mmCIF file of C-alpha atoms in Angstrom:
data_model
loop_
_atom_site.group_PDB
_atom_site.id
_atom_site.type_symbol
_atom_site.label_atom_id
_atom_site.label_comp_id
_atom_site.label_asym_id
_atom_site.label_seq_id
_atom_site.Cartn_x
_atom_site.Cartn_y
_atom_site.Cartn_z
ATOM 1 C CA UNK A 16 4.722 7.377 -40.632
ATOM 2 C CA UNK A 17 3.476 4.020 -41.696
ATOM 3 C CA UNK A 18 3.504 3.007 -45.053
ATOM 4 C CA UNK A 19 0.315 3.250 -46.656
ATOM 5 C CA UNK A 20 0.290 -0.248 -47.908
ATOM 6 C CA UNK A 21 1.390 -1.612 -43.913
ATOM 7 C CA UNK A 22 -1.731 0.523 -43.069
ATOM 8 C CA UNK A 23 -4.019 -1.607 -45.285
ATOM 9 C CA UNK A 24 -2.902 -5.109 -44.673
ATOM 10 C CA UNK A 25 -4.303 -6.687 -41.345
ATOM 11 C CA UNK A 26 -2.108 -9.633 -41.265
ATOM 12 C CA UNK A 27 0.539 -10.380 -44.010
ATOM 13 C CA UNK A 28 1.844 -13.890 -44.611
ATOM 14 C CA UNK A 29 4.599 -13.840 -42.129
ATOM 15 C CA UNK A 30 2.423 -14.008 -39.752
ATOM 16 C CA UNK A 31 1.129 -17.176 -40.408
ATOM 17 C CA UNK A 32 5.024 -18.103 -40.848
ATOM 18 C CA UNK A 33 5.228 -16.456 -37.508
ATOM 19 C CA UNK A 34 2.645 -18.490 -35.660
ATOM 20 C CA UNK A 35 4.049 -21.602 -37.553
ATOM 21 C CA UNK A 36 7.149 -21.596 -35.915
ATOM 22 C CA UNK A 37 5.486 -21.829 -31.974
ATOM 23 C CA UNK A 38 6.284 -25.312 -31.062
ATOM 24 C CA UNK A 39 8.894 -25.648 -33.278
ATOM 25 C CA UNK A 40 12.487 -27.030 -31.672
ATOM 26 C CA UNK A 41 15.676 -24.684 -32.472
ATOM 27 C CA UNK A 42 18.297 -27.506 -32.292
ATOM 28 C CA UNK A 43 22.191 -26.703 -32.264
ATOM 29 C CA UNK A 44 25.209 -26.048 -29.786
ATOM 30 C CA UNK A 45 24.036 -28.634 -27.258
ATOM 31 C CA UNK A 46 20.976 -27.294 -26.656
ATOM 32 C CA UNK A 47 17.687 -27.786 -27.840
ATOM 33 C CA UNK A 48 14.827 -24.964 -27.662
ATOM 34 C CA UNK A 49 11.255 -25.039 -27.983
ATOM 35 C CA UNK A 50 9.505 -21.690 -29.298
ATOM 36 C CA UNK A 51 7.159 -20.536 -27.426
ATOM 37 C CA UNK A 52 7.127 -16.562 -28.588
ATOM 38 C CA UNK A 53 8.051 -14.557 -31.860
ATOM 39 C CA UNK A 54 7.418 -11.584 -33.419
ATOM 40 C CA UNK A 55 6.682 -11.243 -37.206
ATOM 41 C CA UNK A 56 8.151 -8.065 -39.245
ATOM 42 C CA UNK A 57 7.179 -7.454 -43.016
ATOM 43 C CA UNK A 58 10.135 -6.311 -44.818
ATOM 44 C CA UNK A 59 9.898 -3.283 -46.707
ATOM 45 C CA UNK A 60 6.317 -2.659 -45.917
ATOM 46 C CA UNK A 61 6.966 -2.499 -42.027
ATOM 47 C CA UNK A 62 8.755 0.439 -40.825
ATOM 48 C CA UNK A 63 10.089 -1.110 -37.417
ATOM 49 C CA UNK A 64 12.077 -3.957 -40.048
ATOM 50 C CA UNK A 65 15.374 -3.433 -40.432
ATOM 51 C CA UNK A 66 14.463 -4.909 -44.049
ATOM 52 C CA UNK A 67 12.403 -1.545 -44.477
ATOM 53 C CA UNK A 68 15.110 -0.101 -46.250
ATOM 54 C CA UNK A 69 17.513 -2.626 -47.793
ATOM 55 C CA UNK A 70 21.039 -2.513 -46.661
ATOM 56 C CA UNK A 71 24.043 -5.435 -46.745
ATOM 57 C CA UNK A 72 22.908 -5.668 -43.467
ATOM 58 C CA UNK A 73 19.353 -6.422 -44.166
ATOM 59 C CA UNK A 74 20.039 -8.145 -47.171
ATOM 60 C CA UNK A 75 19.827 -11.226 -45.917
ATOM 61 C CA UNK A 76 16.154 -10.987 -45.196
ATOM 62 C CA UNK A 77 15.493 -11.050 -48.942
ATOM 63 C CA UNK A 78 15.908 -14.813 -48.992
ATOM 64 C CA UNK A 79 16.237 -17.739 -49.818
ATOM 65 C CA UNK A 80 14.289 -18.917 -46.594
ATOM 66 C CA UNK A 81 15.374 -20.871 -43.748
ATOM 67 C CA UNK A 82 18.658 -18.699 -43.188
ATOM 68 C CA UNK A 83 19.552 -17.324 -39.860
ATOM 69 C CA UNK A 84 19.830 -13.561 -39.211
ATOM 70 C CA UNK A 85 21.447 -12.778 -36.378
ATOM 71 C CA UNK A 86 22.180 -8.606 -34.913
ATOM 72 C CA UNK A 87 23.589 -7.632 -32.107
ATOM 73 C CA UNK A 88 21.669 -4.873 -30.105
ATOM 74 C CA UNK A 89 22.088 -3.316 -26.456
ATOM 75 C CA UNK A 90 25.007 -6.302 -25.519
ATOM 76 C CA UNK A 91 23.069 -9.566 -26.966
ATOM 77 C CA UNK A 92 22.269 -11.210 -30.322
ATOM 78 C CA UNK A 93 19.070 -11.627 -31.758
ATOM 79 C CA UNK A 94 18.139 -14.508 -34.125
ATOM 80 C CA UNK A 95 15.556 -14.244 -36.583
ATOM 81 C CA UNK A 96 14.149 -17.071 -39.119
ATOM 82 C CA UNK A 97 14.210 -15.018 -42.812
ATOM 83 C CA UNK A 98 10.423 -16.756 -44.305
ATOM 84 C CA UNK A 99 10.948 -15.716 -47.808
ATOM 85 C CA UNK A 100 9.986 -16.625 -50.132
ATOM 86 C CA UNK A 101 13.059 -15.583 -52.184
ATOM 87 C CA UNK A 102 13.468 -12.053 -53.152
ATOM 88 C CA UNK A 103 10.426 -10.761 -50.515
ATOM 89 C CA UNK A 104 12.204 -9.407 -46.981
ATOM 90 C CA UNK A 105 10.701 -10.820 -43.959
ATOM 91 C CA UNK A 106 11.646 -12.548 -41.076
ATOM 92 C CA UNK A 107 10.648 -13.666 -37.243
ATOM 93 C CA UNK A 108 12.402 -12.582 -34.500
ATOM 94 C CA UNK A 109 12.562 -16.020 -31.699
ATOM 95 C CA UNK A 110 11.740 -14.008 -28.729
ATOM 96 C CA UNK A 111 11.386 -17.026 -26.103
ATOM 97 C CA UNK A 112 11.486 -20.658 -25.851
ATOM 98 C CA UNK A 113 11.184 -23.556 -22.958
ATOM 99 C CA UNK A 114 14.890 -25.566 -22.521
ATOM 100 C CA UNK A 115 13.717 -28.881 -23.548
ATOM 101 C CA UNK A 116 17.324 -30.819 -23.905
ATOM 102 C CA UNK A 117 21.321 -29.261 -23.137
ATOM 103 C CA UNK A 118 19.577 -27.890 -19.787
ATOM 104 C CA UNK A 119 22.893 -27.424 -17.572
ATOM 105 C CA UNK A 120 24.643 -26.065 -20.732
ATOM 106 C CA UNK A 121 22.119 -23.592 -21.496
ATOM 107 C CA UNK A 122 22.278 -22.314 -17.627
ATOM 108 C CA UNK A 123 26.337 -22.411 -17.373
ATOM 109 C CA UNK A 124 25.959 -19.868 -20.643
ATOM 110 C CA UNK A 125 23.489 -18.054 -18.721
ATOM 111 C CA UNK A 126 25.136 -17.674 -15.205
ATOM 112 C CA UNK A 127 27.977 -15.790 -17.180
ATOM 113 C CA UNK A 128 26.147 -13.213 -16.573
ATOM 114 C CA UNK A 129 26.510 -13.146 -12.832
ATOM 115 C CA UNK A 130 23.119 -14.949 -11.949
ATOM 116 C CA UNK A 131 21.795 -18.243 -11.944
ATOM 117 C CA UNK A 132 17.885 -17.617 -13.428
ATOM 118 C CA UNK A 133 15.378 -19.976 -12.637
ATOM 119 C CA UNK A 134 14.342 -22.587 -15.551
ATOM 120 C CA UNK A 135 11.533 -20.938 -17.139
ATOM 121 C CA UNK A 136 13.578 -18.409 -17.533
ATOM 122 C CA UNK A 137 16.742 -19.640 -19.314
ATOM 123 C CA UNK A 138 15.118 -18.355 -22.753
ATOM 124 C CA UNK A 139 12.849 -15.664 -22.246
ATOM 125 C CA UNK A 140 13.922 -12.829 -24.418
ATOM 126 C CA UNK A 141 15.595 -13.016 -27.728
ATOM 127 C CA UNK A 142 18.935 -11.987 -25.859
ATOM 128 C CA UNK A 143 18.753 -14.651 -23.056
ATOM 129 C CA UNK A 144 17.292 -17.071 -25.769
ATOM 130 C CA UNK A 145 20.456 -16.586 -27.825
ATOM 131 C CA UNK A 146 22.555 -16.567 -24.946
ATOM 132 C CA UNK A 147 21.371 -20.095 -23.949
ATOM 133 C CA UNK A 148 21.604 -21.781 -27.488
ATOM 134 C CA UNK A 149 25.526 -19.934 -27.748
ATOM 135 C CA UNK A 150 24.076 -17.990 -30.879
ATOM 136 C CA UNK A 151 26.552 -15.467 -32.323
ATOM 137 C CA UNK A 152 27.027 -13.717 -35.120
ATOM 138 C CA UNK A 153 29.058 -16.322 -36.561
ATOM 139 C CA UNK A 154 25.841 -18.227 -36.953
ATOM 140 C CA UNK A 155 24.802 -15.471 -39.337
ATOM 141 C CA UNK A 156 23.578 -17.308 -42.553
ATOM 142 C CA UNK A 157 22.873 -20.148 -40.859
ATOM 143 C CA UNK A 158 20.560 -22.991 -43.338
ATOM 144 C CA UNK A 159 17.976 -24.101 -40.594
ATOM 145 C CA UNK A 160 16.902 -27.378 -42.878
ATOM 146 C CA UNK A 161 20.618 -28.793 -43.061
ATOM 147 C CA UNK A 162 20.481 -31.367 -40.483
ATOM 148 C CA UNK A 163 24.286 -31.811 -40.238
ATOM 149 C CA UNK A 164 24.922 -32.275 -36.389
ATOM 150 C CA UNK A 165 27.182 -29.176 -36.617
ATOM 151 C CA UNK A 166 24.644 -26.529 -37.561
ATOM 152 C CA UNK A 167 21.434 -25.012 -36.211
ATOM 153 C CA UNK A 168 18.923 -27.069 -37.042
ATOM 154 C CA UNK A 169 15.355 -25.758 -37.002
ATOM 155 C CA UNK A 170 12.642 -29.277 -36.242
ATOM 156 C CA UNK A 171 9.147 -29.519 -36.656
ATOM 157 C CA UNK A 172 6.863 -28.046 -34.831
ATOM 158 C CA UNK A 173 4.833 -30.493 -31.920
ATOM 159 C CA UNK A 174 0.909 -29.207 -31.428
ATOM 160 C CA UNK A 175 0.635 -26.142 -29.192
ATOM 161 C CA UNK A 176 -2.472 -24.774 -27.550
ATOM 162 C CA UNK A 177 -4.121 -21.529 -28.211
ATOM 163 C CA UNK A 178 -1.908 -18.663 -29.527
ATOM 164 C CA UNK A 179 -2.287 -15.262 -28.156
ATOM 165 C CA UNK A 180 -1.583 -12.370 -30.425
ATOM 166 C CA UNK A 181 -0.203 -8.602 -29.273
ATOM 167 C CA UNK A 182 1.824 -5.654 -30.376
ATOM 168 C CA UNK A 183 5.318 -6.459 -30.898
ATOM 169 C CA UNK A 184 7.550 -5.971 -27.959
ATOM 170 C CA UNK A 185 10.131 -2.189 -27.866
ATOM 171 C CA UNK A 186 9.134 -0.903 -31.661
ATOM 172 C CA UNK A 187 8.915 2.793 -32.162
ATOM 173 C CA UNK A 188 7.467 2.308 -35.639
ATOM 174 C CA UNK A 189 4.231 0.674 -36.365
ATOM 175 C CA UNK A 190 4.152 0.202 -32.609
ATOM 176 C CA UNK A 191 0.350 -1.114 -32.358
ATOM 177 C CA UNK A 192 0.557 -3.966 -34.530
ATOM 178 C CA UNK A 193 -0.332 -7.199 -33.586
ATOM 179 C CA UNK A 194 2.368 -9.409 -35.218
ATOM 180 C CA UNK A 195 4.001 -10.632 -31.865
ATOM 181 C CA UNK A 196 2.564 -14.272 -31.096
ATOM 182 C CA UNK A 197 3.285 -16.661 -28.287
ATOM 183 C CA UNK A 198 1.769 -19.873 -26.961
ATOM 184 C CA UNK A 199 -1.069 -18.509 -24.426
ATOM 185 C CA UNK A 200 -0.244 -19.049 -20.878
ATOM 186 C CA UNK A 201 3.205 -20.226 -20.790
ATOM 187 C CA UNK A 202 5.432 -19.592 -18.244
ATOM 188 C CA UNK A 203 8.808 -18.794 -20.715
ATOM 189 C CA UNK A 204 6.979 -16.345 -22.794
ATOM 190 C CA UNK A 205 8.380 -12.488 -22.321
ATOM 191 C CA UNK A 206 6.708 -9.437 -20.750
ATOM 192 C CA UNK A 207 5.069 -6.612 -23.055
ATOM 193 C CA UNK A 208 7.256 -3.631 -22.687
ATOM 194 C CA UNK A 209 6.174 -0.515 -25.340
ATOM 195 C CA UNK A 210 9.175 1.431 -26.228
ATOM 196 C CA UNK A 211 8.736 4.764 -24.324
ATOM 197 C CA UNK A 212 8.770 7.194 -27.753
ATOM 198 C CA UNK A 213 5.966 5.033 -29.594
ATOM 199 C CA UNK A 214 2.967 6.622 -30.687
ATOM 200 C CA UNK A 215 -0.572 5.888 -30.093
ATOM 201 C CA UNK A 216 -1.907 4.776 -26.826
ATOM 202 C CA UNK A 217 -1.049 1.434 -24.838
ATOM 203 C CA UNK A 218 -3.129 -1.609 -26.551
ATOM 204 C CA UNK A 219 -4.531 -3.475 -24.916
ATOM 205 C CA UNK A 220 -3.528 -7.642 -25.194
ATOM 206 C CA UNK A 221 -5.918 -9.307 -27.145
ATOM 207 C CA UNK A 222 -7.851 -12.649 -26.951
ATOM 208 C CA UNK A 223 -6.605 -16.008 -28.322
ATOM 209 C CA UNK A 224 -5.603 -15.558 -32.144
ATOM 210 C CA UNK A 225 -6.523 -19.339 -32.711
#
């Protein structure tokens, strides 16, 4: 069941985080990614966080901001941007991005896998995004504003169009909410697929959040 206080709150401030990051660049390992989809997740007040109940792994959720968190789930890596502030659990998963610079070393990663995708898809999903930028748990931790060449380096975001809004992609718990947010009709952005033991009936995708 939902926690009373996720029931009551709309929108919570990650999601403005959320929407923040579309058009930002993730910038590291020779590659250079532009967001184009994430999903926001509320900490302790959002039942499908892993922050919902705080573990050592989870802990890194509860700040400071700007780290990386980084799982591993069904054979890929996730990466998430931890919002803060410090001491309040919530982060955004990177679900998709465009390959904007590193473009045959982002596909060489990707044809590991046996196939050779077409460009729009080089980063669609958080497990082909990761896949593309060489993301691995060793970049767990990971300060996104420390602009040594090295690191992961998270740049400003450039102006985007309209942002769509729509449940979050695969979430059992608090299935219907609207915290997933992508730049409206571009091609790298992921399909909606609703995990098959979530409540509630399919929503429908809504109109432009801005």
């Amino acid at each position: 069941m939902e926690s009373l206080v996720l029931a009551m709150v709309s929108e919570p401030s990650v999601c403005a985080q959320a929407r923040a990051l579309l058009g930002g660049r993730l910038v590291g390992h020779g590659v250079t990614v532009r967001i184009t989809e994430v999903e926001a997740y509320a900490g302790p007040h959002d039942p499908a966080s892993h922050a919902y109940t705080r573990t050592a792994r989870s802990d890194i959720m509860y700040g400071p901001p700007g780290r990386l968190y980084v799982y591993r789930i069904h054979g890929h890596h996730c990466a998430n941007v931890v919002t803060g502030p410090d001491g309040t659990a919530s982060a955004v998963l990177l679900r998709a991005g465009e390959i904007i610079d590193g473009h045959e070393l982002a596909l060489t990663r990707r044809h590991r896998t046996g196939r050779e995708p077409a460009d729009h898809l080089l980063a669609r999903g958080p497990g082909n995004l990761t896949r593309a930028l060489g993301i691995t748990m060793a970049d767990l931790g990971t300060d996104l504003f420390d602009d040594e060449p090295e690191h992961l380096t998270l740049a400003p975001r450039k102006p985007v169009g309209p942002i769509a809004s729509g449940p979050r992609v695969g979430v059992r718990l608090a299935a219907d909410r609207p915290w997933r947010f992508w730049i409206a009709d571009d091609p790298t952005v992921s399909a909606y697929r609703r995990h098959p033991r979530a409540g509630g009936t399919t929503p429908r995708r809504r109109a432009p959040a801005d």
